Each structure stands twice: as structure tokens, then as C-alpha cells.
Amino acid sequence: MFFIAQIKKDFLWDFSYKISFFGQFFGIILTVFTFFFISRTFEDSASTFLQEYGNNYFLFAIVGISLADLITLSLRSATKSIREAQAFGYIDSLINSRINPAYLVLCSMLYPCIIGIIKIFLYFLTANLFYEFQLSAFNSLIVIILSAFTLFSFLGLGFIAASFVLYFKQGDPINFLISLVASALSGVLFPVSVLPEYLRNISELIPLTYGLDMIRKVVIYNSFENIDLQDLIFMGVFSLIFLIGGILIINKTIYAIKLKGISGSY
Amino acid sequence: MLVLNKINKSYSENNVIKDFCFNFNLNQIYKLSGPNGIGKTSLLKIIKGILIEDSGTIKFKDKEKYRDKVSFVDSNNRSFFHRLSVKQNLSYFIALNKLRYEDEEIKALARELKIENLLDRSFSLLSMGQMQMISLMRGMLEKPKILLLDEIFSNLDEKNIAIICKFLSDFIAKKDSLIIFSSHAKDLPFDISEEITLER
């Protein structure tokens, strides 16, 4: 099972840098601390924009930050692992192996995805120390599934970003754009209803908007009844279109770099 | 038999390989020679599929799909995860090639190459020559029918060259396979079937 070998290798590699490995979890405490007191500052001035989220800005922000963290961590890992393979010199071993390149990129996102999901729960656990809230085991499972589903809708874009790095080596404009658009327009730190209509129209095209909305309602109300099937279908269709496009682009890119003989250059 | 027919490869304006034709027979060892930049590595990489030829055909036993039967070993010792142990590295590359090995099989191969004592060491602590031996071992773990070796003798001392040459001679004698290697080294202690000199 290659994906297990990939997760194991990525863990061993990550864990070999002890300070960085443990350091990634310590930032959570500071983030939760900061957003707890930001939300306390505006606690008494109930916002109409936050009404559907029970006027709970603290949990609103924690869900936004933790899910955005998962998406960016996983997407960047795909381009980071390709960049490392180019720089260290094992890229040819990877793209000429018996594993399909798209599957290889997918597998390189699994370990960061696991870390991202662990971080989501650490965010919730730490948040619970500041503000007590209930989340049943079943709803926790729903949160994991929705998080993975939201991430899945970005998979195709991850393949396109990986293709860019395979061919052009430096720079990662795809992930930069995804991070920029997603964090500004999908409601990571503020509800999209605050945005002017023309920007709201754009945010409705971003799957993270729907993922965040659904997860927030599960966490804040400890209930999965607000999950909208239509939103899930939109995310599924979005995933499929970009996934097919991403696989086509990555296979074309590998053919192009083999033809030009630039796979090993960095 | 591995048949290369009218292989052409150029980088920009530079035509490196022009109408290369050759039939490589099984159970033979071939040496590619010629000055630097003549296209030895490019030719080996084309056979493996790391590079795609501009034109021409390659067939192994009359089939064009043969690349999973080819191992390419070069002298690039950066092509490993330096912070992992040798065994951890090999396990990863075994999985990458959809293969399965018992620990004992890996140890047996390492014993043949006289590097059994290196398996638990961190890759970063190995010498260049030891890294080269591990690189060959990784290639052998792919169970190749065609073994391509690109300048693998460059970092090795005489003792390790002798070990590798004996190992390769045994490999050719036992398996229905062939070896093509490029090297500037002279008087290697094993029987070379034919030396192919690439020229402009």
C-alpha cells in the first residue's frame, strides 16, 4: 500500500525536525487566546451578520482558521514535496516509478491532511478551555468528513499547482491565489454576508464558503441538521471538474518535462 | 533483445543523439563510452523513460511497454531522503515501485553487496561510496531485466568496484537480463560483451 509508505515517510521526515514538528502545534494556543479576547471585546454588540451562527464570533473564527489551515497546509504540501524532490534530486525516481503521478501527488497530501485534522481538534480542544461548548462524537465525525470533503474539492487545484512547480520550478501562484481568494472571500474570519453583492457572488463559487458554513453550524449548534445537500452537490461537481482537469494537466506536464529534459533541473 | 531504432534527441538546437540504432542481447554487458556531453546519459535516460526521444522506437522483446522492467542507477547521491535511515529509504522506494520484500530478502541482497551493516544507519552519515552502493541496491530491488548504470564507479574504491563487478557478473549469469553502463573507468574487472563508442 503506497499511501501508507508515503504517510510513514512524511511523518519520519517531519518528526526528524523536532522543533518544527512540535512548534506547529504551539501556535494554536496563541491563536485561540487572541481570538477569544477579540470576540470578548465585541461580545455585547450583537451583529446581525452573525445571527445565523448564534452570535458566537469566537467559534466562528476558530472553525474558519482551523479549516483554512487544513486546506493551505495540504495544498502547499503538494508543491513543497515536488520542490524538495527537485532540489534534493529524487524527482526522477518519483515520476518514473510505477505509481501514477496524480496518485503520488494525492498521497503527498495525506500526511499534512492528517496533521491538519489533528490541528482542527486541537483548536477545538483549546477553544473549549476558554469557552465551554458541546460537540458529540458523532458530530465530531461529521466535522472530519466535511473537512475532508472541503479539502477534496481543492484537490484538482492542488494538481494544477503541482504541475506549475514541476514545469516552472520556482513560484507557486496557484496556491497563492487560492489562499488569497479563499481567505478573503470565503468567510474565514468574517461572514460572507458582510461583503458587497458582487464579491458575495464570487464567494458563492468557492467550495470553502460552503464547507465553512456547514462545519460552523455543526460545531456551534452541535447538530448536523443544517447541512444542505445542494451545497454538498455543488462541492462534489466543483471537485470533479477540477479533479479531471488537474489529472489531465499533471500528465501533460510530466510528458512535457520529459520531452524537454528538464525534470531534474531546479 | 532490446532494440533501439533511429533514436534522435536534441535539446534546443543541440542534436545530442542522431539516428542511434543498436540491438542489445540478453545476458550481455554493454559499455557506453565517449567524451562528456556526447549523450551517454541521455541515451540511458531515454531507455528508462526519464527522457522522451524526439523520434525513433524502442522495443524490448518486441514490446514497446517495457519500462517497469528497467532500473536506472546513477551517481546522484542526493536522490535519497538524507534524514531517514537506509532501511527506511529502501522501504519507501520499494513501495513506490509497488514491490514487496521481506526483511530477510533485503538483508540477503545487502549481504551480497557487503553493506548489511549500513541498513540501520542514517543516510546522511554514509560516505559517497557507501551511498553509491545503496543506490545500486535500490536499483536491484526493482527486479530489473534491463539494468542501466550511469557512471556508478566514479565514487568507489577498488574494493567496492570489485564487489560490484562480481555482483553484476553473477546477476547476468543467473538472470535473463542485460546491463548497459556508461563509465570513463578503464580495466573494470568483469567481462564486457561490447563497447559502444558514441561519436558526434
Short mmCIF file of C-alpha atoms in Angstrom, two decimals:
data_model
loop_
_atom_site.label_atom_id
_atom_site.label_comp_id
_atom_site.label_asym_id
_atom_site.label_seq_id
_atom_site.Cartn_x
_atom_site.Cartn_y
_atom_site.Cartn_z
CA MET A 1 0.00 0.00 0.00
CA PHE A 2 1.91 3.03 -1.25
CA PHE A 3 -0.13 5.63 0.61
CA ILE A 4 0.86 4.08 3.95
CA ALA A 5 4.55 4.15 2.94
CA GLN A 6 4.14 7.81 1.92
CA ILE A 7 2.48 8.78 5.22
CA LYS A 8 5.17 6.90 7.17
CA LYS A 9 7.99 8.54 5.21
CA ASP A 10 6.47 12.01 5.58
CA PHE A 11 5.99 11.50 9.31
CA LEU A 12 9.58 10.30 9.79
CA TRP A 13 10.86 13.25 7.76
CA ASP A 14 8.68 15.77 9.62
CA PHE A 15 9.49 14.28 13.03
CA SER A 16 13.22 14.41 12.31
CA TYR A 17 12.87 18.20 12.67
CA LYS A 18 11.68 18.09 16.29
CA ILE A 19 11.34 21.82 16.99
CA SER A 20 9.37 22.44 13.81
CA PHE A 21 7.22 19.35 14.42
CA PHE A 22 6.12 20.32 17.94
CA GLY A 23 6.23 24.04 17.17
CA GLN A 24 3.39 23.74 14.65
CA PHE A 25 1.02 22.81 17.49
CA PHE A 26 2.05 25.57 19.90
CA GLY A 27 0.83 28.33 17.57
CA ILE A 28 -2.71 27.04 18.15
CA ILE A 29 -2.75 28.21 21.79
CA LEU A 30 -1.75 31.74 20.82
CA THR A 31 -4.33 31.92 18.01
CA VAL A 32 -7.16 30.66 20.23
CA PHE A 33 -6.10 33.02 23.04
CA THR A 34 -6.08 36.00 20.65
CA PHE A 35 -9.45 35.28 19.06
CA PHE A 36 -11.08 34.56 22.41
CA PHE A 37 -10.26 38.06 23.61
CA ILE A 38 -11.13 39.67 20.27
CA SER A 39 -14.56 38.05 20.49
CA ARG A 40 -14.90 39.13 24.16
CA THR A 41 -14.21 42.72 23.07
CA PHE A 42 -17.30 42.74 20.81
CA GLU A 43 -19.38 40.32 22.90
CA ASP A 44 -22.11 42.80 23.83
CA SER A 45 -22.57 44.32 20.39
CA ALA A 46 -24.55 41.55 18.70
CA SER A 47 -24.08 41.61 14.93
CA THR A 48 -26.91 40.78 12.53
CA PHE A 49 -24.31 39.19 10.26
CA LEU A 50 -23.51 36.63 12.94
CA GLN A 51 -27.08 35.81 13.87
CA GLU A 52 -27.19 32.54 11.93
CA TYR A 53 -24.06 31.49 13.84
CA GLY A 54 -25.67 32.16 17.24
CA ASN A 55 -23.69 35.43 17.57
CA ASN A 56 -20.70 33.32 18.54
CA TYR A 57 -17.74 35.02 16.85
CA PHE A 58 -15.22 33.00 18.86
CA LEU A 59 -16.29 29.61 17.46
CA PHE A 60 -16.96 31.24 14.09
CA ALA A 61 -13.32 32.36 13.88
CA ILE A 62 -11.82 29.14 15.30
CA VAL A 63 -13.62 27.00 12.71
CA GLY A 64 -12.55 29.40 9.94
CA ILE A 65 -8.90 29.46 10.94
CA SER A 66 -8.60 25.72 11.55
CA LEU A 67 -10.23 24.72 8.25
CA ALA A 68 -8.25 27.30 6.25
CA ASP A 69 -5.14 25.92 7.96
CA LEU A 70 -6.03 22.39 6.82
CA ILE A 71 -6.61 23.49 3.20
CA THR A 72 -3.45 25.59 2.84
CA LEU A 73 -1.28 23.03 4.68
CA SER A 74 -2.43 20.20 2.41
CA LEU A 75 -2.29 22.16 -0.85
CA ARG A 76 1.12 23.66 -0.14
CA SER A 77 2.49 20.24 0.81
CA ALA A 78 1.94 19.01 -2.76
CA THR A 79 4.03 21.80 -4.28
CA LYS A 80 6.52 21.71 -1.38
CA SER A 81 7.18 18.00 -1.82
CA ILE A 82 7.75 18.45 -5.57
CA ARG A 83 10.07 21.38 -4.94
CA GLU A 84 12.04 19.32 -2.40
CA ALA A 85 12.22 16.39 -4.82
CA GLN A 86 13.64 18.72 -7.50
CA ALA A 87 16.14 20.32 -5.15
CA PHE A 88 17.26 17.10 -3.43
CA GLY A 89 17.37 15.21 -6.73
CA TYR A 90 14.88 12.35 -6.36
CA ILE A 91 12.21 13.78 -8.66
CA ASP A 92 13.09 11.33 -11.46
CA SER A 93 12.70 8.39 -9.09
CA LEU A 94 9.22 9.64 -8.25
CA ILE A 95 7.85 10.46 -11.68
CA ASN A 96 9.34 7.36 -13.28
CA SER A 97 8.11 4.96 -10.64
CA ARG A 98 5.24 2.53 -11.08
CA ILE A 99 2.91 4.88 -9.17
CA ASN A 100 0.66 7.20 -11.17
CA PRO A 101 1.91 10.81 -10.74
CA ALA A 102 -1.53 12.16 -9.81
CA TYR A 103 -1.87 9.45 -7.14
CA LEU A 104 1.63 10.32 -5.94
CA VAL A 105 0.67 13.98 -5.50
CA LEU A 106 -2.54 12.93 -3.78
CA CYS A 107 -0.58 10.70 -1.38
CA SER A 108 1.86 13.52 -0.62
CA MET A 109 -1.15 15.49 0.69
CA LEU A 110 -2.31 12.76 3.09
CA TYR A 111 0.13 13.32 5.94
CA PRO A 112 -0.45 17.11 6.03
CA CYS A 113 -4.18 16.37 5.86
CA ILE A 114 -3.90 14.12 8.94
CA ILE A 115 -1.87 16.79 10.74
CA GLY A 116 -4.46 19.40 9.65
CA ILE A 117 -7.34 17.35 11.08
CA ILE A 118 -5.42 16.76 14.33
CA LYS A 119 -4.88 20.53 14.46
CA ILE A 120 -8.61 21.17 13.96
CA PHE A 121 -9.31 19.07 17.05
CA LEU A 122 -6.53 20.75 18.97
CA TYR A 123 -8.08 24.10 18.04
CA PHE A 124 -11.46 22.87 19.34
CA LEU A 125 -9.91 21.35 22.46
CA THR A 126 -8.02 24.55 23.27
CA ALA A 127 -11.10 26.65 22.47
CA ASN A 128 -13.02 24.53 24.95
CA LEU A 129 -10.64 25.61 27.70
CA PHE A 130 -11.61 29.24 27.06
CA TYR A 131 -15.27 28.74 26.19
CA GLU A 132 -17.13 25.57 27.02
CA PHE A 133 -19.13 24.07 24.16
CA GLN A 134 -20.51 20.62 23.40
CA LEU A 135 -19.65 18.57 20.33
CA SER A 136 -20.83 14.95 20.32
CA ALA A 137 -18.64 12.14 19.00
CA PHE A 138 -20.96 11.70 16.02
CA ASN A 139 -20.87 15.39 15.15
CA SER A 140 -17.07 15.34 15.53
CA LEU A 141 -17.06 12.62 12.89
CA ILE A 142 -19.30 14.81 10.70
CA VAL A 143 -16.77 17.64 11.11
CA ILE A 144 -13.94 15.33 9.95
CA ILE A 145 -15.97 14.15 6.94
CA LEU A 146 -16.97 17.70 5.97
CA SER A 147 -13.38 18.92 6.40
CA ALA A 148 -12.07 16.11 4.18
CA PHE A 149 -14.83 16.79 1.64
CA THR A 150 -13.97 20.50 1.57
CA LEU A 151 -10.31 19.65 1.09
CA PHE A 152 -11.23 17.18 -1.66
CA SER A 153 -12.86 19.98 -3.64
CA PHE A 154 -9.45 21.68 -3.81
CA LEU A 155 -7.61 18.54 -4.92
CA GLY A 156 -7.74 19.34 -8.63
CA LEU A 157 -6.36 22.81 -7.95
CA GLY A 158 -3.60 21.12 -5.95
CA PHE A 159 -2.70 19.05 -9.03
CA ILE A 160 -2.61 22.20 -11.18
CA ALA A 161 -0.37 23.94 -8.62
CA ALA A 162 1.91 20.87 -8.55
CA SER A 163 2.08 20.90 -12.37
CA PHE A 164 3.13 24.55 -12.31
CA VAL A 165 6.04 23.79 -9.96
CA LEU A 166 7.03 20.71 -11.98
CA TYR A 167 7.40 22.83 -15.10
CA PHE A 168 8.38 26.31 -13.88
CA LYS A 169 10.19 25.21 -10.66
CA GLN A 170 10.09 28.45 -8.67
CA GLY A 171 6.95 30.31 -7.66
CA ASP A 172 3.58 28.95 -6.66
CA PRO A 173 0.98 31.42 -7.97
CA ILE A 174 -1.89 28.90 -7.93
CA ASN A 175 -1.65 28.28 -4.18
CA PHE A 176 -1.04 31.97 -3.58
CA LEU A 177 -4.25 32.81 -5.44
CA ILE A 178 -6.22 30.06 -3.70
CA SER A 179 -5.05 31.27 -0.27
CA LEU A 180 -5.77 34.88 -1.15
CA VAL A 181 -9.22 34.33 -2.62
CA ALA A 182 -10.25 31.71 -0.08
CA SER A 183 -9.16 33.69 2.98
CA ALA A 184 -10.63 36.97 1.74
CA LEU A 185 -13.87 35.80 0.14
CA SER A 186 -15.00 32.53 1.69
CA GLY A 187 -15.66 33.80 5.16
CA VAL A 188 -12.68 32.56 7.14
CA LEU A 189 -12.69 35.44 9.63
CA PHE A 190 -15.91 37.27 8.80
CA PRO A 191 -19.27 36.17 7.39
CA VAL A 192 -19.63 36.48 3.61
CA SER A 193 -22.94 38.30 4.16
CA VAL A 194 -20.83 41.33 5.17
CA LEU A 195 -19.37 41.54 1.65
CA PRO A 196 -20.89 43.69 -1.13
CA GLU A 197 -23.08 41.74 -3.51
CA TYR A 198 -20.56 41.44 -6.37
CA LEU A 199 -17.99 39.89 -4.03
CA ARG A 200 -20.65 37.67 -2.47
CA ASN A 201 -21.32 36.29 -5.94
CA ILE A 202 -17.66 35.28 -6.20
CA SER A 203 -17.63 33.76 -2.73
CA GLU A 204 -20.57 31.56 -3.74
CA LEU A 205 -18.29 29.92 -6.31
CA ILE A 206 -15.71 28.90 -3.70
CA PRO A 207 -16.32 25.49 -2.09
CA LEU A 208 -14.65 26.62 1.14
CA THR A 209 -17.55 29.05 1.68
CA TYR A 210 -20.00 26.13 1.85
CA GLY A 211 -17.63 23.90 3.83
CA LEU A 212 -17.11 26.59 6.47
CA ASP A 213 -20.79 27.37 6.71
CA MET A 214 -21.75 23.74 7.27
CA ILE A 215 -18.96 22.95 9.75
CA ARG A 216 -19.69 26.11 11.74
CA LYS A 217 -23.33 25.18 12.13
CA VAL A 218 -22.40 21.64 13.22
CA VAL A 219 -19.92 22.96 15.82
CA ILE A 220 -21.97 25.89 17.12
CA TYR A 221 -25.31 24.05 17.32
CA ASN A 222 -23.86 20.55 17.93
CA SER A 223 -26.18 19.35 15.20
CA PHE A 224 -25.87 18.25 11.60
CA GLU A 225 -29.42 19.21 10.64
CA ASN A 226 -28.28 22.39 8.88
CA ILE A 227 -26.19 20.53 6.32
CA ASP A 228 -27.50 21.45 2.89
CA LEU A 229 -27.50 18.66 0.30
CA GLN A 230 -27.42 21.21 -2.52
CA ASP A 231 -24.18 22.67 -1.13
CA LEU A 232 -22.65 19.20 -0.97
CA ILE A 233 -23.67 18.54 -4.59
CA PHE A 234 -22.10 21.85 -5.68
CA MET A 235 -18.88 20.94 -3.88
CA GLY A 236 -18.93 17.47 -5.48
CA VAL A 237 -19.39 18.87 -9.00
CA PHE A 238 -16.68 21.50 -8.40
CA SER A 239 -14.31 18.76 -7.16
CA LEU A 240 -14.97 16.53 -10.13
CA ILE A 241 -14.42 19.23 -12.77
CA PHE A 242 -11.13 20.39 -11.27
CA LEU A 243 -10.02 16.84 -10.48
CA ILE A 244 -10.36 15.73 -14.10
CA GLY A 245 -8.71 18.95 -15.31
CA GLY A 246 -5.92 18.60 -12.72
CA ILE A 247 -5.13 14.98 -13.68
CA LEU A 248 -5.03 15.88 -17.39
CA ILE A 249 -2.73 18.85 -16.72
CA ILE A 250 -0.32 16.92 -14.48
CA ASN A 251 0.02 14.08 -17.03
CA LYS A 252 0.61 16.58 -19.87
CA THR A 253 3.16 18.44 -17.73
CA ILE A 254 5.13 15.27 -16.99
CA TYR A 255 5.20 14.41 -20.70
CA ALA A 256 6.41 17.95 -21.47
CA ILE A 257 9.23 17.93 -18.91
CA LYS A 258 10.41 14.52 -20.09
CA LEU A 259 10.44 15.73 -23.67
CA LYS A 260 12.35 18.90 -22.78
CA GLY A 261 14.62 17.03 -20.36
CA ILE A 262 14.02 19.47 -17.52
CA SER A 263 12.60 17.17 -14.84
CA GLY A 264 15.81 17.20 -12.81
CA SER A 265 16.58 20.89 -13.16
CA TYR A 266 15.74 23.23 -10.30
CA MET B 1 16.53 -8.40 -27.08
CA LEU B 2 16.37 -4.62 -26.59
CA VAL B 3 16.12 -2.90 -29.97
CA LEU B 4 16.78 0.81 -30.40
CA ASN B 5 15.87 2.06 -33.84
CA LYS B 6 16.77 5.51 -35.21
CA ILE B 7 16.68 7.30 -31.86
CA ASN B 8 17.02 11.08 -32.09
CA LYS B 9 17.25 13.55 -29.26
CA SER B 10 18.08 17.22 -29.27
CA TYR B 11 18.00 19.97 -26.66
CA SER B 12 17.05 23.26 -28.33
CA GLU B 13 19.39 23.40 -31.33
CA ASN B 14 21.83 20.86 -29.94
CA ASN B 15 21.34 17.46 -31.58
CA VAL B 16 22.78 15.08 -28.97
CA ILE B 17 21.70 11.70 -30.33
CA LYS B 18 21.28 11.22 -34.06
CA ASP B 19 19.74 8.13 -35.65
CA PHE B 20 21.09 5.79 -32.99
CA CYS B 21 20.40 2.15 -33.79
CA PHE B 22 21.51 -0.86 -31.76
CA ASN B 23 20.37 -4.34 -30.76
CA PHE B 24 21.26 -5.26 -27.19
CA ASN B 25 21.20 -9.00 -26.49
CA LEU B 26 20.19 -10.61 -23.23
CA ASN B 27 22.81 -11.96 -20.81
CA GLN B 28 25.34 -9.43 -22.01
CA ILE B 29 27.10 -6.41 -20.50
CA TYR B 30 27.50 -3.34 -22.72
CA LYS B 31 29.67 -0.33 -22.07
CA LEU B 32 28.80 3.10 -23.45
CA SER B 33 31.82 5.28 -23.93
CA GLY B 34 32.63 8.64 -25.42
CA PRO B 35 33.55 12.13 -24.29
CA ASN B 36 31.46 14.21 -21.86
CA GLY B 37 28.29 15.65 -23.38
CA ILE B 38 28.14 13.10 -26.19
CA GLY B 39 24.75 11.77 -24.99
CA LYS B 40 25.54 8.65 -22.92
CA THR B 41 23.32 9.70 -20.00
CA SER B 42 20.60 10.93 -22.37
CA LEU B 43 20.56 7.56 -24.11
CA LEU B 44 20.28 5.67 -20.83
CA LYS B 45 17.54 8.02 -19.64
CA ILE B 46 15.64 7.51 -22.90
CA ILE B 47 15.77 3.74 -22.43
CA LYS B 48 14.39 4.15 -18.90
CA GLY B 49 11.77 6.71 -19.99
CA ILE B 50 13.09 9.57 -17.87
CA LEU B 51 13.58 11.41 -21.17
CA ILE B 52 11.34 11.09 -24.19
CA GLU B 53 13.04 10.67 -27.55
CA ASP B 54 12.18 13.12 -30.34
CA SER B 55 11.82 10.23 -32.78
CA GLY B 56 12.62 6.55 -33.11
CA THR B 57 11.37 3.37 -31.47
CA ILE B 58 12.50 1.19 -28.58
CA LYS B 59 11.28 -2.36 -28.10
CA PHE B 60 12.16 -4.97 -25.50
CA LYS B 61 11.21 -8.49 -26.51
CA ASP B 62 9.12 -6.92 -29.30
CA LYS B 63 7.08 -4.83 -26.86
CA GLU B 64 7.08 -1.06 -26.51
CA LYS B 65 5.79 -1.18 -22.93
CA TYR B 66 8.78 -2.43 -21.00
CA ARG B 67 9.81 0.46 -18.73
CA ASP B 68 8.84 -1.22 -15.45
CA LYS B 69 11.50 -3.83 -16.25
CA VAL B 70 14.23 -1.19 -16.31
CA SER B 71 16.32 0.13 -13.43
CA PHE B 72 18.36 3.27 -13.80
CA VAL B 73 21.16 3.83 -11.30
CA ASP B 74 23.26 6.96 -11.44
CA SER B 75 25.85 8.62 -9.24
CA ASN B 76 23.43 11.21 -7.85
CA ASN B 77 23.61 10.52 -4.12
CA ARG B 78 21.09 13.30 -3.42
CA SER B 79 18.29 11.11 -4.69
CA PHE B 80 17.58 9.78 -1.19
CA PHE B 81 16.00 11.13 1.98
CA HIS B 82 19.10 12.01 3.94
CA ARG B 83 17.38 12.34 7.32
CA LEU B 84 15.98 8.80 7.15
CA SER B 85 17.82 5.54 7.67
CA VAL B 86 18.94 3.39 4.74
CA LYS B 87 16.25 0.82 5.53
CA GLN B 88 13.53 3.49 5.74
CA ASN B 89 14.67 4.88 2.40
CA LEU B 90 14.63 1.47 0.74
CA SER B 91 11.19 0.66 2.18
CA TYR B 92 9.80 3.84 0.66
CA PHE B 93 11.29 3.18 -2.79
CA ILE B 94 10.09 -0.44 -2.68
CA ALA B 95 6.53 0.81 -2.08
CA LEU B 96 6.99 3.44 -4.81
CA ASN B 97 7.59 0.62 -7.27
CA LYS B 98 4.70 -1.49 -5.99
CA LEU B 99 7.00 -4.23 -4.79
CA ARG B 100 7.03 -6.34 -1.65
CA TYR B 101 10.05 -7.64 0.21
CA GLU B 102 10.53 -9.49 3.44
CA ASP B 103 13.19 -8.03 5.73
CA GLU B 104 15.29 -11.15 5.20
CA GLU B 105 15.31 -10.66 1.41
CA ILE B 106 16.56 -7.09 1.82
CA LYS B 107 19.26 -8.26 4.20
CA ALA B 108 20.29 -11.02 1.78
CA LEU B 109 20.76 -8.53 -1.05
CA ALA B 110 22.65 -6.18 1.26
CA ARG B 111 24.86 -9.13 2.28
CA GLU B 112 25.69 -9.84 -1.35
CA LEU B 113 26.78 -6.22 -1.76
CA LYS B 114 28.59 -6.32 1.61
CA ILE B 115 26.58 -3.43 3.00
CA GLU B 116 24.40 -5.24 5.53
CA ASN B 117 25.91 -3.16 8.35
CA LEU B 118 24.66 0.06 6.71
CA LEU B 119 20.92 -0.72 6.74
CA ASP B 120 20.14 0.89 10.10
CA ARG B 121 22.38 3.91 9.61
CA SER B 122 21.13 7.37 8.80
CA PHE B 123 21.67 8.00 5.10
CA SER B 124 23.34 11.33 5.82
CA LEU B 125 26.13 9.56 7.73
CA LEU B 126 27.24 7.44 4.78
CA SER B 127 30.29 8.10 2.64
CA MET B 128 29.86 8.87 -1.06
CA GLY B 129 30.97 5.34 -1.95
CA GLN B 130 28.51 3.80 0.52
CA MET B 131 25.71 5.96 -0.88
CA GLN B 132 26.61 4.64 -4.32
CA MET B 133 26.35 1.05 -3.11
CA ILE B 134 22.90 1.78 -1.61
CA SER B 135 21.89 3.40 -4.89
CA LEU B 136 22.79 0.19 -6.75
CA MET B 137 20.91 -1.84 -4.17
CA ARG B 138 17.81 0.34 -4.67
CA GLY B 139 18.04 -0.32 -8.41
CA MET B 140 18.39 -4.07 -7.87
CA LEU B 141 15.33 -4.12 -5.60
CA GLU B 142 13.26 -3.10 -8.65
CA LYS B 143 14.00 -6.62 -10.05
CA PRO B 144 15.19 -5.27 -13.40
CA LYS B 145 15.55 -7.13 -16.66
CA ILE B 146 17.50 -4.18 -18.04
CA LEU B 147 19.96 -2.56 -15.66
CA LEU B 148 21.25 0.87 -16.68
CA LEU B 149 24.25 2.20 -14.79
CA ASP B 150 25.38 5.77 -15.31
CA GLU B 151 28.90 6.49 -14.03
CA ILE B 152 28.35 4.48 -10.88
CA PHE B 153 32.03 3.65 -10.41
CA SER B 154 33.12 7.27 -10.01
CA ASN B 155 32.96 7.44 -6.19
CA LEU B 156 34.06 3.90 -5.45
CA ASP B 157 37.33 2.50 -4.16
CA GLU B 158 38.91 -0.60 -5.71
CA LYS B 159 37.38 -2.93 -3.13
CA ASN B 160 33.84 -1.76 -3.82
CA ILE B 161 34.42 -1.77 -7.59
CA ALA B 162 35.45 -5.42 -7.30
CA ILE B 163 32.36 -6.22 -5.19
CA ILE B 164 30.04 -4.54 -7.69
CA CYS B 165 31.68 -6.14 -10.72
CA LYS B 166 31.40 -9.60 -9.19
CA PHE B 167 27.80 -8.89 -8.21
CA LEU B 168 26.93 -7.72 -11.74
CA SER B 169 28.65 -10.72 -13.34
CA ASP B 170 26.63 -13.06 -11.08
CA PHE B 171 23.46 -11.13 -11.91
CA ILE B 172 23.98 -11.51 -15.65
CA ALA B 173 24.87 -15.18 -15.31
CA LYS B 174 21.76 -16.02 -13.27
CA LYS B 175 19.02 -13.84 -14.76
CA ASP B 176 17.64 -13.40 -18.25
CA SER B 177 18.70 -9.77 -18.36
CA LEU B 178 21.19 -7.25 -19.70
CA ILE B 179 23.34 -4.44 -18.36
CA ILE B 180 24.24 -1.21 -20.13
CA PHE B 181 26.63 1.07 -18.31
CA SER B 182 28.46 4.27 -19.01
CA SER B 183 31.82 4.88 -17.45
CA HIS B 184 35.13 6.57 -18.01
CA ALA B 185 36.80 3.91 -15.86
CA LYS B 186 39.17 1.58 -17.66
CA ASP B 187 40.04 -2.04 -16.89
CA LEU B 188 36.97 -2.87 -14.85
CA PRO B 189 37.28 -6.41 -13.51
CA PHE B 190 34.42 -8.05 -15.40
CA ASP B 191 33.66 -9.26 -18.91
CA ILE B 192 32.21 -6.59 -21.16
CA SER B 193 30.46 -8.03 -24.22
CA GLU B 194 30.79 -4.94 -26.32
CA GLU B 195 31.89 -1.33 -26.00
CA ILE B 196 29.72 1.17 -27.88
CA THR B 197 31.51 4.42 -28.56
CA LEU B 198 29.24 7.40 -29.14
CA GLU B 199 30.58 9.97 -31.58
CA ARG B 200 29.45 13.30 -32.99
#
